[in-house]
mmCIF file of C-alpha atoms in Angstrom:
data_model
loop_
_atom_site.group_PDB
_atom_site.id
_atom_site.type_symbol
_atom_site.label_atom_id
_atom_site.label_comp_id
_atom_site.label_asym_id
_atom_site.label_seq_id
_atom_site.Cartn_x
_atom_site.Cartn_y
_atom_site.Cartn_z
ATOM 1 C CA MET A 788 -7.369 11.604 -9.250
ATOM 2 C CA PRO A 789 -9.426 11.801 -12.280
ATOM 3 C CA ASN A 790 -12.731 10.040 -12.274
ATOM 4 C CA GLU A 791 -11.910 8.399 -15.731
ATOM 5 C CA LEU A 792 -9.810 5.780 -14.018
ATOM 6 C CA ALA A 793 -12.898 4.039 -12.673
ATOM 7 C CA PRO A 794 -13.322 0.569 -14.132
ATOM 8 C CA ARG A 795 -15.890 -0.280 -16.742
ATOM 9 C CA HIS A 796 -18.781 -2.341 -15.606
ATOM 10 C CA GLY A 797 -20.930 -5.097 -17.158
ATOM 11 C CA VAL A 798 -20.454 -8.920 -17.042
ATOM 12 C CA ASP A 799 -22.988 -11.627 -17.602
ATOM 13 C CA GLU A 800 -24.766 -12.737 -14.384
ATOM 14 C CA PRO A 801 -23.466 -16.466 -13.359
ATOM 15 C CA THR A 802 -26.009 -19.245 -13.083
ATOM 16 C CA SER A 803 -24.723 -21.452 -10.481
ATOM 17 C CA TRP A 804 -23.605 -19.821 -7.308
ATOM 18 C CA SER A 805 -23.411 -21.013 -3.607
ATOM 19 C CA ALA A 806 -23.205 -19.108 -0.210
ATOM 20 C CA SER A 807 -19.805 -17.510 0.283
ATOM 21 C CA GLU A 808 -17.505 -19.034 2.812
ATOM 22 C CA MET A 809 -16.677 -15.570 4.201
ATOM 23 C CA VAL A 810 -18.788 -12.737 5.479
ATOM 24 C CA VAL A 811 -17.530 -9.275 5.094
ATOM 25 C CA HIS A 812 -17.934 -6.316 7.781
ATOM 26 C CA TYR A 813 -17.634 -2.927 6.590
ATOM 27 C CA SER A 814 -17.538 0.327 8.494
ATOM 28 C CA VAL A 815 -18.048 3.758 7.248
ATOM 29 C CA ALA A 816 -17.523 6.954 9.167
ATOM 30 C CA ALA A 817 -20.001 9.858 8.528
ATOM 31 C CA PRO A 818 -20.032 13.415 9.971
ATOM 32 C CA SER A 819 -23.563 13.363 11.229
ATOM 33 C CA GLU A 820 -26.391 11.103 12.154
ATOM 34 C CA ALA A 821 -28.359 12.213 9.010
ATOM 35 C CA ASP A 822 -25.476 11.354 6.780
ATOM 36 C CA ALA A 823 -24.880 8.067 8.553
ATOM 37 C CA ARG A 824 -28.395 7.149 7.980
ATOM 38 C CA SER A 825 -28.299 8.115 4.386
ATOM 39 C CA VAL A 826 -25.184 5.767 3.999
ATOM 40 C CA ALA A 827 -26.973 3.179 5.832
ATOM 41 C CA SER A 828 -29.813 3.320 3.375
ATOM 42 C CA ALA A 829 -27.543 3.324 0.413
ATOM 43 C CA LEU A 830 -25.842 0.100 1.757
ATOM 44 C CA ALA A 831 -29.017 -1.538 2.405
ATOM 45 C CA GLN A 832 -29.964 -0.972 -1.297
ATOM 46 C CA ARG A 833 -26.768 -2.762 -2.179
ATOM 47 C CA GLY A 834 -27.909 -5.807 -0.351
ATOM 48 C CA HIS A 835 -25.931 -5.504 2.857
ATOM 49 C CA ARG A 836 -27.879 -7.788 5.227
ATOM 50 C CA TRP A 837 -27.576 -5.891 8.404
ATOM 51 C CA VAL A 838 -26.797 -2.224 8.820
ATOM 52 C CA THR A 839 -26.364 -0.249 11.960
ATOM 53 C CA VAL A 840 -25.972 3.272 12.945
ATOM 54 C CA ARG A 841 -24.383 4.521 16.114
ATOM 55 C CA PRO A 842 -21.840 7.169 17.253
ATOM 56 C CA VAL A 843 -18.128 6.393 16.741
ATOM 57 C CA TYR A 844 -16.735 4.685 19.863
ATOM 58 C CA LEU A 845 -13.941 6.632 21.280
ATOM 59 C CA PRO A 846 -11.975 4.992 24.169
ATOM 60 C CA HIS A 847 -11.067 8.328 25.545
ATOM 61 C CA LEU A 848 -14.676 9.464 26.277
ATOM 62 C CA ASP A 849 -15.494 5.917 28.023
ATOM 63 C CA PRO A 850 -14.964 6.003 31.776
ATOM 64 C CA GLY A 851 -14.799 2.389 31.732
ATOM 65 C CA ASN A 852 -12.024 2.214 29.287
ATOM 66 C CA ARG A 853 -8.250 2.232 30.591
ATOM 67 C CA LEU A 854 -7.667 4.900 27.891
ATOM 68 C CA PHE A 855 -10.304 7.295 29.227
ATOM 69 C CA GLY A 856 -9.110 10.864 29.212
ATOM 70 C CA ARG A 857 -6.085 9.988 27.045
ATOM 71 C CA PRO A 858 -7.017 11.325 23.524
ATOM 72 C CA GLU A 859 -3.603 10.837 22.212
ATOM 73 C CA PHE A 860 -4.322 7.077 22.068
ATOM 74 C CA SER A 861 -7.805 7.484 20.490
ATOM 75 C CA ARG A 862 -9.249 9.413 17.684
ATOM 76 C CA PRO A 863 -10.343 12.685 18.960
ATOM 77 C CA GLU A 864 -10.856 14.028 15.568
ATOM 78 C CA LEU A 865 -13.908 11.765 15.159
ATOM 79 C CA GLU A 866 -15.891 13.266 18.157
ATOM 80 C CA GLY A 867 -19.407 13.786 16.996
ATOM 81 C CA TRP A 868 -18.922 11.473 14.155
ATOM 82 C CA TRP A 869 -21.232 8.384 13.335
ATOM 83 C CA SER A 870 -20.231 5.010 12.441
ATOM 84 C CA VAL A 871 -22.330 2.839 9.847
ATOM 85 C CA ASP A 872 -21.504 -0.893 10.339
ATOM 86 C CA SER A 873 -22.760 -3.541 7.931
ATOM 87 C CA LEU A 874 -22.548 -7.151 6.838
ATOM 88 C CA VAL A 875 -22.586 -8.649 3.426
ATOM 89 C CA ASP A 876 -23.528 -12.057 3.325
ATOM 90 C CA GLU A 877 -23.689 -13.226 -0.371
ATOM 91 C CA GLU A 878 -23.110 -15.968 -2.804
ATOM 92 C CA ALA A 879 -20.358 -16.517 -5.309
ATOM 93 C CA PRO A 880 -19.799 -19.074 -8.249
ATOM 94 C CA ASP A 881 -16.309 -20.030 -6.828
ATOM 95 C CA PRO A 882 -13.690 -18.876 -4.188
ATOM 96 C CA ALA A 883 -11.780 -16.513 -6.798
ATOM 97 C CA SER A 884 -15.040 -14.769 -7.600
ATOM 98 C CA GLU A 885 -15.747 -14.438 -4.016
ATOM 99 C CA PHE A 886 -12.680 -12.392 -3.198
ATOM 100 C CA HIS A 887 -13.121 -10.351 -6.354
ATOM 101 C CA GLN A 888 -16.647 -9.578 -5.147
ATOM 102 C CA HIS A 889 -15.025 -8.425 -1.913
ATOM 103 C CA ASP A 890 -12.658 -6.131 -3.560
ATOM 104 C CA CYS A 891 -15.208 -4.353 -5.895
ATOM 105 C CA GLU A 892 -17.605 -3.983 -2.994
ATOM 106 C CA LYS A 893 -14.982 -2.376 -0.919
ATOM 107 C CA MET A 894 -14.523 0.210 -3.780
ATOM 108 C CA ALA A 895 -18.234 0.704 -3.842
ATOM 109 C CA VAL A 896 -18.580 1.229 -0.037
ATOM 110 C CA GLU A 897 -15.727 3.793 -0.254
ATOM 111 C CA ALA A 898 -17.493 5.675 -2.917
ATOM 112 C CA VAL A 899 -20.786 5.755 -0.725
ATOM 113 C CA GLY A 900 -18.929 7.079 2.204
ATOM 114 C CA ARG A 901 -17.142 9.647 0.067
ATOM 115 C CA ALA A 902 -20.496 10.816 -1.442
ATOM 116 C CA HIS A 903 -22.000 11.516 1.995
ATOM 117 C CA GLY A 904 -18.846 13.539 3.310
ATOM 118 C CA GLY A 905 -17.479 10.386 5.112
ATOM 119 C CA PHE A 906 -14.952 7.739 4.479
ATOM 120 C CA TRP A 907 -14.310 3.953 4.578
ATOM 121 C CA ASN A 908 -13.215 3.472 8.124
ATOM 122 C CA SER A 909 -12.369 -0.265 8.424
ATOM 123 C CA GLY A 910 -13.401 -3.550 7.609
ATOM 124 C CA SER A 911 -12.831 -7.402 8.415
ATOM 125 C CA LEU A 912 -13.327 -10.698 6.699
ATOM 126 C CA ALA A 913 -14.095 -13.852 8.701
ATOM 127 C CA ASN A 914 -15.806 -17.347 8.204
ATOM 128 C CA ARG A 915 -19.578 -17.326 8.312
ATOM 129 C CA GLU A 916 -20.060 -18.431 11.933
ATOM 130 C CA THR A 917 -17.555 -16.303 13.497
ATOM 131 C CA MET A 918 -18.680 -13.079 11.775
ATOM 132 C CA LEU A 919 -22.472 -13.754 12.160
ATOM 133 C CA SER A 920 -22.232 -14.510 15.793
ATOM 134 C CA GLY A 921 -19.865 -11.622 16.673
ATOM 135 C CA PHE A 922 -21.675 -8.750 14.737
ATOM 136 C CA ASP A 923 -22.904 -5.938 17.185
ATOM 137 C CA HIS A 924 -26.608 -5.281 16.401
ATOM 138 C CA ARG A 925 -26.888 -2.052 18.444
ATOM 139 C CA GLY A 926 -28.233 0.591 16.560
ATOM 140 C CA LEU A 927 -29.678 -1.753 13.926
ATOM 141 C CA VAL A 928 -31.535 0.363 11.137
ATOM 142 C CA HIS A 929 -31.898 -2.132 8.238
ATOM 143 C CA GLU A 930 -32.283 -5.905 8.200
ATOM 144 C CA LEU A 931 -32.787 -7.989 5.085
ATOM 145 C CA ASP A 932 -33.770 -11.801 4.998
ATOM 146 C CA GLN A 933 -31.154 -13.835 3.319
ATOM 147 C CA LYS A 934 -33.165 -14.618 -0.027
ATOM 148 C CA HIS A 935 -33.892 -10.908 -0.422
ATOM 149 C CA ALA A 936 -30.207 -10.002 0.229
ATOM 150 C CA HIS A 937 -28.915 -12.525 -2.101
ATOM 151 C CA ARG A 938 -31.256 -11.409 -4.977
ATOM 152 C CA ILE A 939 -30.157 -7.773 -4.556
ATOM 153 C CA ARG A 940 -26.551 -8.916 -4.459
ATOM 154 C CA ARG A 941 -26.818 -10.925 -7.698
ATOM 155 C CA ASP A 942 -27.914 -7.689 -9.422
ATOM 156 C CA VAL A 943 -25.277 -5.712 -7.908
ATOM 157 C CA ILE A 944 -22.414 -8.108 -8.738
ATOM 158 C CA SER A 945 -23.657 -8.248 -12.238
ATOM 159 C CA ARG A 946 -22.344 -4.695 -12.673
ATOM 160 C CA PHE A 947 -18.963 -5.546 -11.273
ATOM 161 C CA PRO A 948 -15.985 -5.280 -13.829
ATOM 162 C CA PRO A 949 -14.874 -8.881 -14.632
ATOM 163 C CA PRO A 950 -11.909 -10.134 -12.802
ATOM 164 C CA THR A 951 -8.561 -9.932 -14.157
ATOM 165 C CA GLU A 952 -6.024 -12.698 -14.582
ATOM 166 C CA GLU A 953 -2.944 -12.662 -12.471
ATOM 167 C CA PRO A 954 -0.187 -12.151 -15.111
ATOM 168 C CA ALA A 955 2.180 -15.063 -15.685
ATOM 169 C CA PRO A 956 5.551 -14.840 -13.825
ATOM 170 C CA ALA A 957 8.155 -13.222 -15.871
ATOM 171 C CA THR A 958 11.647 -14.307 -16.164
ATOM 172 C CA PRO A 959 13.473 -13.041 -13.049
ATOM 173 C CA LEU A 960 15.315 -9.890 -13.632
ATOM 174 C CA GLN A 961 19.078 -10.581 -14.584
ATOM 175 C CA CYS A 962 21.279 -10.435 -11.478
ATOM 176 C CA THR A 963 24.853 -11.021 -11.673
ATOM 177 C CA ILE A 964 26.080 -14.093 -9.687
ATOM 178 C CA THR A 965 29.656 -13.386 -8.822
ATOM 179 C CA GLU A 966 31.669 -16.282 -7.604
ATOM 180 C CA ARG A 967 33.862 -14.148 -5.144
ATOM 181 C CA PRO A 968 32.750 -14.600 -1.715
ATOM 182 C CA PHE A 969 30.817 -11.578 -0.161
ATOM 183 C CA PRO A 970 31.153 -10.523 3.465
ATOM 184 C CA PRO A 971 28.220 -10.609 5.824
ATOM 185 C CA VAL A 972 25.869 -7.661 5.328
ATOM 186 C CA LEU A 973 26.195 -6.835 8.880
ATOM 187 C CA GLU A 974 30.007 -6.316 8.360
ATOM 188 C CA CYS A 975 29.190 -4.099 5.475
ATOM 189 C CA ALA A 976 26.737 -1.904 7.618
ATOM 190 C CA ARG A 977 29.307 -1.598 10.161
ATOM 191 C CA GLN A 978 31.905 -0.425 7.591
ATOM 192 C CA VAL A 979 29.396 2.097 6.141
ATOM 193 C CA ALA A 980 28.631 3.378 9.896
ATOM 194 C CA ARG A 981 32.161 3.588 10.663
ATOM 195 C CA ASN A 982 32.893 5.717 7.367
ATOM 196 C CA GLN A 983 29.976 8.076 8.426
ATOM 197 C CA GLU A 984 31.343 8.379 11.900
ATOM 198 C CA ALA A 985 34.655 9.357 10.556
ATOM 199 C CA GLN A 986 33.312 11.897 8.182
ATOM 200 C CA GLN A 987 30.671 13.449 10.472
ATOM 201 C CA GLY A 988 31.440 12.688 13.961
ATOM 202 C CA ASP A 989 28.373 11.552 16.052
ATOM 203 C CA LEU A 990 26.132 8.960 14.555
ATOM 204 C CA PRO A 991 22.439 8.937 14.581
ATOM 205 C CA ASP A 992 21.320 6.410 17.722
ATOM 206 C CA GLY A 993 19.686 4.010 15.155
ATOM 207 C CA THR A 994 23.082 3.863 12.957
ATOM 208 C CA ALA A 995 25.284 3.576 15.976
ATOM 209 C CA TRP A 996 23.396 0.594 17.163
ATOM 210 C CA TRP A 997 24.708 -1.488 14.301
ATOM 211 C CA LEU A 998 28.218 -1.084 15.863
ATOM 212 C CA THR A 999 27.208 -2.590 19.172
ATOM 213 C CA SER A 1000 27.264 -6.239 20.228
ATOM 214 C CA GLU A 1001 23.555 -6.338 20.247
ATOM 215 C CA ALA A 1002 23.469 -6.471 16.491
ATOM 216 C CA ASP A 1003 25.334 -9.848 16.527
ATOM 217 C CA GLY A 1004 22.156 -11.654 17.368
ATOM 218 C CA PHE A 1005 20.867 -11.937 13.640
ATOM 219 C CA SER A 1006 21.145 -15.455 12.204
ATOM 220 C CA ASP A 1007 21.700 -14.534 8.402
ATOM 221 C CA ASP A 1008 21.967 -11.601 5.878
ATOM 222 C CA HIS A 1009 18.195 -11.696 5.189
ATOM 223 C CA GLU A 1010 17.357 -10.855 8.895
ATOM 224 C CA VAL A 1011 20.025 -8.096 8.842
ATOM 225 C CA ILE A 1012 18.662 -6.583 5.575
ATOM 226 C CA PHE A 1013 14.900 -6.495 6.779
ATOM 227 C CA GLU A 1014 15.882 -5.416 10.357
ATOM 228 C CA LEU A 1015 17.737 -2.456 8.752
ATOM 229 C CA ALA A 1016 14.664 -1.526 6.728
ATOM 230 C CA ASN A 1017 12.336 -2.124 9.579
ATOM 231 C CA SER A 1018 14.625 0.000 11.970
ATOM 232 C CA VAL A 1019 14.352 2.919 9.676
ATOM 233 C CA MET A 1020 10.859 2.627 8.563
ATOM 234 C CA HIS A 1021 8.843 0.604 11.261
ATOM 235 C CA GLN A 1022 5.841 -0.805 9.498
ATOM 236 C CA GLY A 1023 6.313 1.452 6.667
ATOM 237 C CA THR A 1024 5.930 4.547 8.693
ATOM 238 C CA CYS A 1025 8.249 7.635 8.975
ATOM 239 C CA TYR A 1026 9.518 8.645 12.573
ATOM 240 C CA PRO A 1027 11.642 11.526 13.790
ATOM 241 C CA HIS A 1028 14.857 9.485 13.380
ATOM 242 C CA THR A 1029 14.107 8.118 9.861
ATOM 243 C CA ALA A 1030 15.679 10.780 7.703
ATOM 244 C CA ASP A 1031 18.920 10.611 9.948
ATOM 245 C CA GLU A 1032 19.114 6.815 9.057
ATOM 246 C CA ILE A 1033 18.716 7.089 5.259
ATOM 247 C CA PRO A 1034 22.494 7.515 4.584
ATOM 248 C CA LEU A 1035 23.047 4.012 6.069
ATOM 249 C CA LEU A 1036 20.596 2.618 3.510
ATOM 250 C CA GLY A 1037 22.097 4.553 0.727
ATOM 251 C CA GLY A 1038 25.639 3.568 1.724
ATOM 252 C CA LEU A 1039 24.539 -0.042 1.508
ATOM 253 C CA ALA A 1040 22.778 0.336 -1.706
ATOM 254 C CA CYS A 1041 26.047 1.190 -3.489
ATOM 255 C CA HIS A 1042 28.380 -0.994 -1.340
ATOM 256 C CA GLU A 1043 30.627 -3.106 -3.689
ATOM 257 C CA ASP A 1044 30.697 -6.067 -1.088
ATOM 258 C CA ILE A 1045 26.976 -6.104 -1.213
ATOM 259 C CA ARG A 1046 25.297 -8.693 -3.538
ATOM 260 C CA PRO A 1047 23.524 -7.092 -6.523
ATOM 261 C CA ALA A 1048 20.326 -8.775 -5.359
ATOM 262 C CA HIS A 1049 20.659 -7.202 -1.949
ATOM 263 C CA ARG A 1050 21.645 -3.779 -3.531
ATOM 264 C CA ALA A 1051 18.444 -3.829 -5.379
ATOM 265 C CA LEU A 1052 16.480 -4.505 -2.110
ATOM 266 C CA PHE A 1053 18.202 -1.485 -0.565
ATOM 267 C CA THR A 1054 17.537 0.706 -3.405
ATOM 268 C CA THR A 1055 13.745 -0.539 -3.126
ATOM 269 C CA PHE A 1056 13.681 0.586 0.474
ATOM 270 C CA LEU A 1057 15.033 3.952 -0.498
ATOM 271 C CA PHE A 1058 12.176 4.275 -2.924
ATOM 272 C CA GLU A 1059 9.581 3.250 -0.294
ATOM 273 C CA ALA A 1060 11.199 5.905 2.238
ATOM 274 C CA ALA A 1061 11.068 8.709 -0.223
ATOM 275 C CA THR A 1062 7.382 8.114 -1.242
ATOM 276 C CA ILE A 1063 5.868 7.154 2.333
ATOM 277 C CA GLY A 1064 4.241 10.494 2.850
ATOM 278 C CA GLN A 1065 2.872 10.843 -0.615
ATOM 279 C CA ARG A 1066 1.590 7.245 -0.780
ATOM 280 C CA LEU A 1067 -0.208 7.554 2.546
ATOM 281 C CA THR A 1068 -1.638 10.916 1.444
ATOM 282 C CA ALA A 1069 -3.076 9.261 -1.605
ATOM 283 C CA SER A 1070 -4.345 6.037 0.404
ATOM 284 C CA GLY A 1071 -5.985 8.118 3.028
ATOM 285 C CA ALA A 1072 -7.333 10.949 0.719
ATOM 286 C CA ASP A 1073 -11.124 10.361 1.673
ATOM 287 C CA ARG A 1074 -10.419 10.402 5.236
ATOM 288 C CA ARG A 1075 -8.293 13.504 5.096
ATOM 289 C CA VAL A 1076 -10.741 15.406 3.015
ATOM 290 C CA ALA A 1077 -13.734 14.509 5.299
ATOM 291 C CA LEU A 1078 -11.827 15.624 8.256
ATOM 292 C CA GLY A 1079 -10.345 18.765 6.709
ATOM 293 C CA LEU A 1080 -6.809 17.553 7.005
ATOM 294 C CA PRO A 1081 -4.179 18.600 4.513
ATOM 295 C CA LEU A 1082 -3.438 16.340 1.699
ATOM 296 C CA GLU A 1083 0.459 16.772 2.250
ATOM 297 C CA GLU A 1084 3.401 15.217 3.866
ATOM 298 C CA THR A 1085 4.241 15.418 7.434
ATOM 299 C CA ALA A 1086 7.447 17.128 8.392
ATOM 300 C CA ASP A 1087 9.177 13.822 9.026
ATOM 301 C CA GLU A 1088 7.916 12.368 5.831
ATOM 302 C CA LEU A 1089 9.007 15.448 4.052
ATOM 303 C CA ALA A 1090 12.665 15.386 5.772
ATOM 304 C CA THR A 1091 12.762 11.550 4.836
ATOM 305 C CA ARG A 1092 12.151 12.407 1.229
ATOM 306 C CA HIS A 1093 14.720 15.125 1.163
ATOM 307 C CA ALA A 1094 17.223 12.664 2.784
ATOM 308 C CA VAL A 1095 16.740 10.145 -0.159
ATOM 309 C CA GLU A 1096 16.940 12.838 -2.790
ATOM 310 C CA ALA A 1097 20.347 13.810 -1.314
ATOM 311 C CA VAL A 1098 21.644 10.251 -1.674
ATOM 312 C CA ALA A 1099 19.948 9.317 -4.950
ATOM 313 C CA PRO A 1100 22.125 11.155 -7.343
ATOM 314 C CA HIS A 1101 25.229 9.135 -6.440
ATOM 315 C CA LEU A 1102 23.250 5.855 -6.859
ATOM 316 C CA LEU A 1103 21.725 6.917 -10.076
ATOM 317 C CA ASP A 1104 25.087 7.809 -11.636
ATOM 318 C CA ARG A 1105 26.124 4.013 -11.196
ATOM 319 C CA TRP A 1106 23.362 2.921 -13.733
ATOM 320 C CA ASP A 1107 25.653 1.821 -16.391
ATOM 321 C CA SER A 1108 27.755 -0.202 -14.083
ATOM 322 C CA GLU A 1109 24.741 -2.081 -12.375
ATOM 323 C CA ASP A 1110 22.835 -5.103 -13.720
ATOM 324 C CA GLU A 1111 19.261 -5.364 -14.767
ATOM 325 C CA SER A 1112 17.940 -5.955 -11.301
ATOM 326 C CA VAL A 1113 19.545 -2.804 -9.754
ATOM 327 C CA GLN A 1114 18.742 -0.668 -12.893
ATOM 328 C CA PHE A 1115 15.118 -1.656 -12.388
ATOM 329 C CA THR A 1116 15.003 -0.474 -8.864
ATOM 330 C CA LEU A 1117 17.005 2.616 -9.831
ATOM 331 C CA ALA A 1118 14.086 3.574 -12.208
ATOM 332 C CA ALA A 1119 11.908 3.484 -9.181
ATOM 333 C CA LEU A 1120 14.296 5.698 -7.285
ATOM 334 C CA ALA A 1121 14.368 8.040 -10.223
ATOM 335 C CA ALA A 1122 10.596 8.235 -10.065
ATOM 336 C CA ALA A 1123 10.527 8.838 -6.320
ATOM 337 C CA THR A 1124 13.060 11.606 -6.676
ATOM 338 C CA GLN A 1125 11.877 13.344 -9.883
ATOM 339 C CA HIS A 1126 15.286 12.621 -11.479
ATOM 340 C CA SER A 1127 14.280 13.517 -15.044
ATOM 341 C CA ALA A 1128 17.980 12.879 -16.404
ATOM 342 C CA SER A 1129 17.301 9.231 -15.936
ATOM 343 C CA SER A 1130 14.202 8.969 -18.190
ATOM 344 C CA THR A 1131 16.131 8.050 -21.305
ATOM 345 C CA ARG A 1132 17.878 5.105 -19.451
ATOM 346 C CA ILE A 1133 14.557 3.990 -18.064
ATOM 347 C CA ARG A 1134 13.049 3.899 -21.539
ATOM 348 C CA HIS A 1135 15.945 1.848 -22.867
ATOM 349 C CA LEU A 1136 15.499 -0.670 -20.129
ATOM 350 C CA ALA A 1137 11.682 -0.931 -20.946
ATOM 351 C CA GLU A 1138 12.484 -1.885 -24.373
ATOM 352 C CA ARG A 1139 13.840 -5.224 -23.214
ATOM 353 C CA TRP A 1140 10.220 -6.220 -22.729
ATOM 354 C CA GLY A 1141 7.195 -5.679 -25.138
ATOM 355 C CA THR A 1142 4.443 -5.651 -22.647
ATOM 356 C CA GLY A 1143 3.287 -6.731 -19.205
ATOM 357 C CA PRO A 1144 3.373 -5.256 -15.505
ATOM 358 C CA ARG A 1145 7.274 -4.659 -15.853
ATOM 359 C CA THR A 1146 7.001 -2.548 -18.803
ATOM 360 C CA ASP A 1147 3.899 -0.770 -17.178
ATOM 361 C CA ALA A 1148 6.040 -0.036 -14.134
ATOM 362 C CA LEU A 1149 8.774 1.594 -16.186
ATOM 363 C CA ARG A 1150 6.527 3.482 -18.264
ATOM 364 C CA LEU A 1151 5.214 4.847 -15.015
ATOM 365 C CA ALA A 1152 8.387 5.482 -13.574
ATOM 366 C CA VAL A 1153 9.297 7.635 -16.678
ATOM 367 C CA ALA A 1154 6.262 9.864 -16.261
ATOM 368 C CA LEU A 1155 7.001 10.314 -12.485
ATOM 369 C CA ALA A 1156 10.674 11.154 -13.170
ATOM 370 C CA GLU A 1157 9.663 13.684 -15.580
ATOM 371 C CA THR A 1158 6.761 15.008 -13.423
ATOM 372 C CA ASP A 1159 4.348 14.703 -16.395
ATOM 373 C CA ASP A 1160 1.027 14.549 -14.816
ATOM 374 C CA ALA A 1161 -0.750 14.179 -18.069
ATOM 375 C CA GLU A 1162 1.364 11.207 -18.995
ATOM 376 C CA VAL A 1163 1.083 9.667 -15.589
ATOM 377 C CA VAL A 1164 -2.748 9.833 -15.886
ATOM 378 C CA ALA A 1165 -2.623 8.194 -19.299
ATOM 379 C CA VAL A 1166 -0.513 5.472 -18.175
ATOM 380 C CA LEU A 1167 -2.737 4.780 -15.144
ATOM 381 C CA ARG A 1168 -5.756 4.663 -17.426
ATOM 382 C CA SER A 1169 -3.979 2.071 -19.543
ATOM 383 C CA MET A 1170 -3.025 0.046 -16.628
ATOM 384 C CA VAL A 1171 -6.813 -0.084 -15.366
ATOM 385 C CA GLU A 1172 -7.979 -0.914 -18.841
ATOM 386 C CA SER A 1173 -5.597 -3.737 -19.247
ATOM 387 C CA GLY A 1174 -6.333 -5.199 -15.785
ATOM 388 C CA VAL A 1175 -2.860 -4.399 -14.447
ATOM 389 C CA ILE A 1176 -4.649 -2.426 -11.565
ATOM 390 C CA PRO A 1177 -7.356 -4.592 -9.981
ATOM 391 C CA PRO A 1178 -10.505 -3.037 -8.878
ATOM 392 C CA SER A 1179 -9.597 -2.761 -5.248
ATOM 393 C CA ARG A 1180 -6.585 -0.470 -6.043
ATOM 394 C CA VAL A 1181 -8.494 1.988 -8.294
ATOM 395 C CA PRO A 1182 -8.015 5.241 -6.613
ATOM 396 C CA SER A 1183 -10.230 7.753 -4.788
ATOM 397 C CA PRO A 1184 -10.935 10.750 -7.152
ATOM 398 C CA LEU A 1185 -9.852 13.087 -4.116
ATOM 399 C CA ALA A 1186 -6.292 11.492 -4.115
ATOM 400 C CA PRO A 1187 -3.313 13.382 -5.503
ATOM 401 C CA THR A 1188 -2.250 12.035 -8.922
ATOM 402 C CA ARG A 1189 1.547 11.695 -8.109
ATOM 403 C CA GLY A 1190 0.659 9.873 -4.644
ATOM 404 C CA VAL A 1191 -1.838 7.498 -6.493
ATOM 405 C CA ALA A 1192 0.836 6.497 -9.101
ATOM 406 C CA LEU A 1193 3.536 6.035 -6.469
ATOM 407 C CA ASN A 1194 1.159 3.814 -4.616
ATOM 408 C CA LEU A 1195 0.544 1.609 -7.578
ATOM 409 C CA LEU A 1196 4.222 1.572 -8.439
ATOM 410 C CA LYS A 1197 5.282 0.053 -5.172
ATOM 411 C CA PRO A 1198 3.665 -3.313 -5.639
ATOM 412 C CA LEU A 1199 4.843 -3.589 -9.299
ATOM 413 C CA ILE A 1200 8.377 -3.053 -7.826
ATOM 414 C CA GLU A 1201 8.063 -5.454 -4.968
ATOM 415 C CA ARG A 1202 6.727 -8.257 -7.248
ATOM 416 C CA GLU A 1203 10.077 -8.133 -9.153
ATOM 417 C CA MET A 1204 12.127 -8.306 -5.938
ATOM 418 C CA SER A 1205 10.501 -11.592 -4.618
ATOM 419 C CA PRO A 1206 12.692 -13.970 -6.746
ATOM 420 C CA LEU A 1207 15.871 -11.820 -5.652
ATOM 421 C CA LEU A 1208 15.217 -12.815 -2.109
ATOM 422 C CA ALA A 1209 16.689 -16.192 -2.463
ATOM 423 C CA GLN A 1210 19.947 -14.946 -3.587
#
């Protein structure tokens, strides 16, 4: 991802600050002790109050840990790596600024780790008493007194980009409310599963489960909908079975007895499934590059994307018969599957709004559907400059452009789905 997407800096220093309610723990993985000490020095210069350096803890190498000798449950790829852990104890003018400062500092810490061949490994946020009492000081290499740390932090914070305002809620996407009764979603899922069984014989285990009595325990349609998504992509991750379950979601996304609002949700799930691998590659780019891992989808992720690409054309052919909410999610599906034939329709949909996150999402969807990387970068740059992309989401320069764009498109689509959940 090009470096020009980095936010511009420079704000006036606030005059009235108080100690932050929360203290932040940062952890960076570095490939050697020398690199770790360089990272530690850079963090101390940013006003991190305590900084430690020690080997990365790996349970499979600890005889006292129940996972000893079981690298499959540890992180064997980090053998020989070092961990730099630090606490930032700072001031802020108000709670909103405090969290903005956390976001900006996380981005800065990621850059420090990347510059020394490592990556941001983890982080946590807790109230002052909990964090200060629980921090492990073993391997302490830098310690600043509070006044000195606060003085450095004020200077660092003065160079952060200004916080962006949350855009005002838009009028919910139009969603046809039909007076006719709709059958339960579970009944529709079973109908889709039976149709698949009649056409292809044996069903995947996950699809067949919905025909069993165990599936009768859900209390309402919302539980069924989100269990369908979770069973296919548990915690947003691909599994060997995920690709086989995609036809079930595809069948529900175009089922005439599914409410339009719910069809929009199923289409969103398909977008997420098709893009899991590319989004994870982008969000984990620093780690993958540092460890020499490929910036590409796994076999399961690729199979899932291909499965969505197989069902997408039928859904996209329904564009003109769908209402605004479903069309919006179909735009995301077109972006995920590089369906350039949908770009004109997406542009027409974008014309309904002048500016704002909804228009930005559709502009990005067009560029992705047409696989126009130059336009994708231009749209992303515009979104950074307008504040649509907050500092914490500015991507690593090592991340593939398409994965970055899909990662940023996802919350814009989800934002529009929230009002539909009540329908």
